[in-house]
C-alpha cells in the first residue's frame, strides 16, 4: 500500500503536521504521550489496505505541529477544535476517531461534543472517565519518594530543566521504556532478586539482564513513574 505521506495543514488557528495513507472513509488516529503520528505507522498501513483513509496528526504541542506557549491553549476544547479542523482541511464530512493513552481521553470528548462529525470512537488503554467532583491531581498517587508522572509536570520548569539537558537521550529512554522490548526489559529487571537480598554464595550465574537506557531524566522521571507500580522492589525505571 505504499508509505504514509506527511503534510502541514491549518486547523483551529494553528499548523498541524499530519500523516495520511489510503483512500475511503476517514479514520482519525490520536496518539498519546510521549508520542507522535509515527506510533500509528502500522495501523495506517493496515487501515489503508482495508479501504480507509487513515490520518494521524502530530497532536498540538507534539512533533512538527505548533506548540503554543500558553498553558490555557491545551484544553480539551482546543483539542476537539483541532480534530474538527483536520476533518475540515481534508473536506471530510465525518470520521471514526481512534485514541490511545492521552489521545483516548481526547477521542472520548471529541466524539461526545461533536457527534455530528465523529460517528464512532475506538478507545485504547484509557477507559472513559466522566468529569470528577474533585480536581484530578488531588487524587493521583504520591508517596514520600515517588509521585504519579502527571504530578511531575505540574510545576513549570522542573521537567523542562531535566529533560532539556539531553532531549535525545531523555526521549530515547522514555520511548524505549514504553515499547515492547523496553517493557520486557523492565519486567526482567523487576523479577530479578535484589543483590542485597541474596547472599553472595547463594547467587547463581546467569545471562546478563537486559538494561533500560538511562537518560538524564532517570531521577525525576523514574521517581514519577515508580508511583504507577509501587510493588517494584528494585525501583527499576518504568516506561
XYZ file of N, CA and C in Angstrom, residues 24-28 87-88 91-97 114-120:
63
model
N -10.761 6.427 1.034
C -12.013 5.872 1.526
C -12.503 6.662 2.720
N -13.434 6.101 3.495
C -13.909 6.781 4.710
C -12.740 7.063 5.654
N -12.802 8.217 6.329
C -11.665 8.621 7.158
C -11.687 7.960 8.529
N -10.502 7.546 8.961
C -10.258 7.116 10.331
C -9.181 8.022 10.887
N -9.496 8.743 11.953
C -8.587 9.725 12.544
C -7.948 9.134 13.797
N -10.653 17.413 9.947
C -11.703 16.971 9.031
C -12.007 18.043 7.989
N -12.077 19.300 8.434
C -12.357 20.388 7.504
C -11.253 20.516 6.459
N -11.699 18.042 3.947
C -13.047 18.105 3.376
C -13.812 16.803 3.630
N -13.644 16.300 4.834
C -14.328 15.070 5.230
C -15.595 15.423 6.011
N -16.708 14.841 5.621
C -17.966 15.095 6.311
C -17.916 14.577 7.736
N -17.379 13.362 7.912
C -17.288 12.774 9.245
C -16.159 11.759 9.259
N -15.945 11.154 10.417
C -14.853 10.193 10.561
C -15.098 9.318 11.781
N -14.399 8.199 11.818
C -14.292 7.392 13.034
C -13.012 7.844 13.726
N -13.082 8.071 15.012
C -11.913 8.543 15.755
C -11.373 7.424 16.644
N -18.883 16.426 19.512
C -19.176 16.636 18.094
C -19.657 15.348 17.419
N -20.784 14.815 17.879
C -21.313 13.589 17.247
C -21.717 13.812 15.798
N -21.872 15.079 15.406
C -22.208 15.375 14.017
C -21.035 15.129 13.075
N -19.800 15.088 13.636
C -18.612 14.908 12.796
C -17.909 13.572 13.059
N -18.167 12.976 14.222
C -17.487 11.717 14.576
C -18.550 10.677 14.910
N -18.689 9.714 14.008
C -19.802 8.782 14.110
C -19.499 7.579 14.988
N -18.238 7.356 15.319
C -17.871 6.237 16.182
C -16.510 6.519 16.797
